[in-house]
Amino acid sequence: MRFEKNIVYLKPNMSPLIVPLMIQMMDDDVIFCYERYNKICPLCEGKLNANGRYPISINKCIDVEKQQYFCKECKESFITNIDLVDKNSCYMKEISLQGLNLGSIDYISLEKMSEIIEQFYGHAPAKQTILNHIDNNYEEFITKEEEKIEKELKKANIKPSGVYHYDEQYIFISKELYLRLIILDNKTKMIIAEELVHNNKFNKKFVKKFIHTNLNNLPLKGIITDGVNYYPEIIDELGVEHQL
């Protein structure tokens, strides 16, 4: 942090939540501006020159500015990014993740999510904003959750029981029919294997390869399926019991 006349310059890693606290101790005409860690162009390593400031209202209630820069060498412009704020949003990352966090606990309407967020952060995002945050962060959120679960499963050292369920789930993606093939452990309820395949590639041969490949080298006592007519032949080749 540094001070220059009526401007307080903040580094990108500083939380915007300190701004309301500092405003209470300073004059009303003070400007809070985020600046880069260094003034070197990331493209040509030339010197960056300050070139105006860009206003942003973080969480729609914290007014700050972001320093803009211009490189005379490569003629490119850059704007300071704030570490704790989504690049394509004015909301802090912890707020943009609240929709997914709340939804992972229980079913909560978008309206109720907005009310809960307001209680903790002082601003109620619009329902569409929360939905956009969920869509934008879903893949990264799920990946991190899966990594956490995998670590816990490794610690628990859960062994396959030898009895498995096999089934398919029908899914439409961009109006195209896909099938999600799943092998599930009957006792532990863990997913042993899953694969998404387009309907055009789905057939008996594909199912056989999926089951045989993913159960290879695992304890195998029996397989539970529904009544598709070619399942018995596939499972008989494994030499185990077949339960409908």
Coordinates of C-alpha atoms in Angstrom, one line a residue:
M1 CA 0.0 0.0 0.0
R2 CA 1.2 3.5 -0.8
F3 CA -0.2 7.0 -0.6
E4 CA 0.0 9.7 -3.3
K5 CA -1.9 13.0 -2.7
N6 CA -5.6 11.8 -2.3
I7 CA -5.0 8.4 -3.8
V8 CA -4.4 5.2 -1.8
Y9 CA -2.7 2.6 -4.1
L10 CA -3.5 -1.0 -3.2
K11 CA -1.7 -4.1 -4.4
P12 CA -3.8 -6.8 -6.3
N13 CA -3.6 -9.3 -3.3
M14 CA -5.3 -6.8 -0.9
S15 CA -8.9 -7.6 0.0
P16 CA -11.4 -4.9 -1.2
L17 CA -13.1 -5.4 2.2
I18 CA -10.5 -3.2 3.8
V19 CA -11.7 -0.2 1.8
P20 CA -15.0 0.5 3.8
L21 CA -12.9 0.3 7.0
M22 CA -10.3 2.8 5.7
I23 CA -13.0 5.1 4.4
Q24 CA -14.3 5.6 8.0
M25 CA -10.8 6.8 9.1
M26 CA -10.1 9.1 6.0
D27 CA -11.5 12.0 4.1
D28 CA -14.4 11.5 1.8
D29 CA -12.4 12.6 -1.3
V30 CA -9.9 9.7 -1.0
I31 CA -9.6 7.4 -4.0
F32 CA -8.6 3.8 -3.7
C33 CA -6.8 2.5 -6.7
Y34 CA -5.4 -1.0 -7.4
E35 CA -2.0 -1.0 -9.2
R36 CA 0.1 -3.8 -10.6
Y37 CA 2.8 -5.6 -8.6
N38 CA 5.4 -4.4 -11.1
K39 CA 5.4 -1.9 -14.0
I40 CA 7.0 -4.3 -16.6
C41 CA 5.1 -5.2 -19.8
P42 CA 4.3 -9.0 -19.8
L43 CA 4.7 -9.1 -23.6
C44 CA 8.0 -7.3 -24.3
E45 CA 9.3 -6.5 -20.8
G46 CA 9.3 -2.8 -21.6
K47 CA 8.3 -0.2 -19.0
L48 CA 4.6 0.3 -18.4
N49 CA 3.3 3.9 -18.0
A50 CA 0.2 4.8 -16.0
N51 CA -2.5 5.7 -18.5
G52 CA -5.7 6.6 -16.6
R53 CA -7.9 4.7 -14.1
Y54 CA -10.9 2.4 -14.6
P55 CA -13.7 2.6 -12.0
I56 CA -15.3 -0.5 -10.6
S57 CA -17.9 -1.1 -7.9
I58 CA -16.9 -4.4 -6.2
N59 CA -19.8 -6.4 -4.9
K60 CA -21.9 -3.4 -6.2
C61 CA -21.1 -1.5 -3.0
I62 CA -17.3 -0.9 -2.8
D63 CA -16.2 1.8 -5.2
V64 CA -12.5 1.6 -6.2
E65 CA -10.5 2.1 -9.3
K66 CA -8.0 0.0 -11.3
Q67 CA -4.9 1.5 -12.7
Q68 CA -4.5 1.3 -16.5
Y69 CA -1.1 1.1 -18.2
F70 CA 0.3 1.6 -21.7
C71 CA 3.5 0.2 -23.1
K72 CA 5.3 2.5 -25.5
E73 CA 7.4 -0.4 -26.9
C74 CA 4.6 -2.8 -28.1
K75 CA 1.7 -0.3 -28.0
E76 CA -0.4 -2.6 -25.8
S77 CA -2.7 -1.5 -23.0
F78 CA -3.2 -3.3 -19.7
I79 CA -5.5 -3.0 -16.7
T80 CA -4.8 -4.1 -13.2
N81 CA -6.5 -7.3 -12.1
I82 CA -7.6 -7.8 -8.5
D83 CA -6.6 -11.2 -7.2
L84 CA -9.8 -11.7 -5.1
V85 CA -12.2 -10.5 -7.8
D86 CA -13.3 -12.5 -10.8
K87 CA -11.8 -11.0 -14.0
N88 CA -15.1 -11.0 -15.9
S89 CA -17.2 -9.8 -12.9
C90 CA -17.4 -7.1 -10.4
Y91 CA -18.0 -9.6 -7.6
M92 CA -15.3 -11.1 -5.3
K93 CA -14.6 -14.7 -5.9
E94 CA -15.9 -15.8 -2.5
I95 CA -19.3 -14.3 -3.4
S96 CA -19.4 -15.8 -6.9
L97 CA -18.9 -19.2 -5.3
Q98 CA -21.6 -18.9 -2.7
G99 CA -24.3 -20.2 -5.1
L100 CA -22.5 -23.4 -5.5
N101 CA -21.5 -23.7 -1.9
L102 CA -25.1 -23.1 -0.7
G103 CA -26.5 -25.5 -3.3
S104 CA -24.1 -28.2 -2.2
I105 CA -25.7 -28.1 1.3
D106 CA -29.3 -28.4 0.3
Y107 CA -31.8 -27.2 -2.3
I108 CA -32.0 -23.4 -1.9
S109 CA -33.8 -21.1 -4.3
L110 CA -31.9 -18.4 -6.0
E111 CA -34.0 -15.8 -4.1
K112 CA -33.0 -17.4 -0.8
M113 CA -29.4 -17.5 -1.9
S114 CA -29.5 -13.8 -2.6
E115 CA -30.9 -13.1 0.9
I116 CA -28.2 -15.2 2.6
I117 CA -25.4 -13.5 0.7
E118 CA -26.8 -10.1 1.6
Q119 CA -26.7 -11.0 5.3
F120 CA -23.0 -11.8 5.1
Y121 CA -21.7 -9.4 2.5
G122 CA -24.1 -6.4 2.6
H123 CA -25.4 -6.8 -1.0
A124 CA -28.0 -9.0 -2.6
P125 CA -26.9 -10.2 -6.1
A126 CA -29.7 -10.5 -8.6
K127 CA -31.0 -14.1 -9.2
Q128 CA -29.6 -14.0 -12.7
T129 CA -26.2 -12.9 -11.5
I130 CA -26.1 -15.9 -9.0
L131 CA -27.1 -18.2 -11.8
N132 CA -24.3 -16.8 -14.1
H133 CA -21.8 -17.3 -11.3
I134 CA -22.9 -20.9 -10.9
D135 CA -22.6 -21.6 -14.6
N136 CA -19.1 -19.9 -14.8
N137 CA -17.6 -21.6 -11.8
Y138 CA -19.3 -25.1 -12.0
E139 CA -16.5 -27.0 -13.8
E140 CA -13.7 -25.7 -11.5
F141 CA -15.9 -26.2 -8.4
I142 CA -16.8 -29.8 -9.3
T143 CA -13.1 -30.6 -10.1
K144 CA -11.9 -29.4 -6.7
E145 CA -14.7 -31.2 -4.9
E146 CA -13.9 -34.4 -6.8
E147 CA -10.2 -34.0 -5.8
K148 CA -11.2 -33.6 -2.2
I149 CA -13.4 -36.8 -2.3
E150 CA -10.6 -38.8 -4.0
K151 CA -8.2 -37.8 -1.2
E152 CA -10.7 -38.9 1.4
L153 CA -11.3 -42.2 -0.3
K154 CA -7.6 -42.9 -0.5
K155 CA -7.3 -42.3 3.2
A156 CA -10.3 -44.5 3.9
N157 CA -8.7 -47.3 1.8
I158 CA -12.1 -48.6 0.7
K159 CA -11.9 -51.9 -1.1
P160 CA -14.2 -53.0 -4.0
S161 CA -16.8 -55.5 -2.7
G162 CA -16.8 -57.7 -5.9
V163 CA -20.5 -57.2 -6.5
Y164 CA -21.4 -54.4 -9.0
H165 CA -24.3 -52.7 -10.6
Y166 CA -24.2 -51.8 -14.3
D167 CA -26.6 -49.4 -16.0
E168 CA -26.9 -46.6 -18.5
Q169 CA -28.3 -43.1 -18.1
Y170 CA -29.8 -41.3 -21.2
I171 CA -28.7 -37.6 -21.5
F172 CA -29.4 -35.0 -24.1
I173 CA -26.5 -32.6 -24.8
S174 CA -27.1 -29.8 -27.3
K175 CA -30.1 -31.9 -28.5
E176 CA -27.9 -34.9 -29.2
L177 CA -28.5 -38.2 -27.4
Y178 CA -25.7 -39.5 -25.2
L179 CA -25.5 -42.4 -22.8
R180 CA -23.6 -42.4 -19.5
L181 CA -22.4 -45.9 -18.7
I182 CA -21.8 -46.6 -15.0
I183 CA -20.5 -49.4 -12.9
L184 CA -21.4 -48.9 -9.2
D185 CA -20.2 -51.0 -6.3
N186 CA -23.2 -52.7 -4.7
K187 CA -21.8 -52.4 -1.1
T188 CA -19.7 -49.2 -0.9
K189 CA -21.8 -47.3 -3.5
M190 CA -18.6 -46.0 -5.1
I191 CA -18.6 -45.4 -8.8
I192 CA -16.1 -47.9 -10.2
A193 CA -16.2 -46.5 -13.8
E194 CA -18.2 -44.2 -15.9
E195 CA -18.1 -43.1 -19.5
L196 CA -20.1 -40.8 -21.8
V197 CA -20.7 -42.0 -25.3
H198 CA -22.8 -40.7 -28.2
N199 CA -25.8 -42.8 -29.1
N200 CA -24.4 -43.5 -32.6
K201 CA -21.4 -45.4 -31.0
F202 CA -23.4 -47.2 -28.3
N203 CA -24.0 -50.9 -28.9
K204 CA -23.4 -54.4 -27.5
K205 CA -19.7 -54.4 -28.4
F206 CA -19.2 -51.1 -26.6
V207 CA -20.9 -52.2 -23.5
K208 CA -18.9 -55.5 -23.4
K209 CA -15.6 -53.6 -23.7
F210 CA -16.6 -51.1 -21.0
I211 CA -17.6 -53.8 -18.5
H212 CA -14.8 -56.2 -19.2
T213 CA -12.1 -53.5 -19.2
N214 CA -13.1 -51.7 -16.1
L215 CA -13.7 -54.9 -14.0
N216 CA -10.4 -56.4 -15.0
N217 CA -8.1 -57.1 -12.0
L218 CA -10.9 -56.3 -9.5
P219 CA -12.5 -58.7 -7.1
L220 CA -15.5 -60.2 -9.0
K221 CA -18.4 -62.1 -7.5
G222 CA -21.5 -60.9 -9.4
I223 CA -23.1 -58.2 -11.5
I224 CA -26.5 -56.7 -11.2
T225 CA -28.3 -55.3 -14.3
D226 CA -31.7 -54.7 -15.8
G227 CA -33.2 -57.0 -18.4
V228 CA -31.5 -56.0 -21.7
N229 CA -31.3 -59.2 -23.7
Y230 CA -27.5 -59.2 -24.4
Y231 CA -26.3 -58.6 -20.8
P232 CA -26.4 -62.3 -19.9
E233 CA -24.0 -63.2 -22.7
I234 CA -21.5 -60.4 -21.7
I235 CA -21.6 -61.4 -18.0
D236 CA -21.4 -65.1 -18.7
E237 CA -18.0 -64.6 -20.4
L238 CA -16.8 -63.2 -17.0
G239 CA -17.8 -66.4 -15.3
V240 CA -19.8 -64.7 -12.5
E241 CA -23.3 -64.6 -11.2
H242 CA -25.8 -62.3 -13.0
Q243 CA -28.6 -60.8 -10.9
L244 CA -31.5 -59.0 -12.4

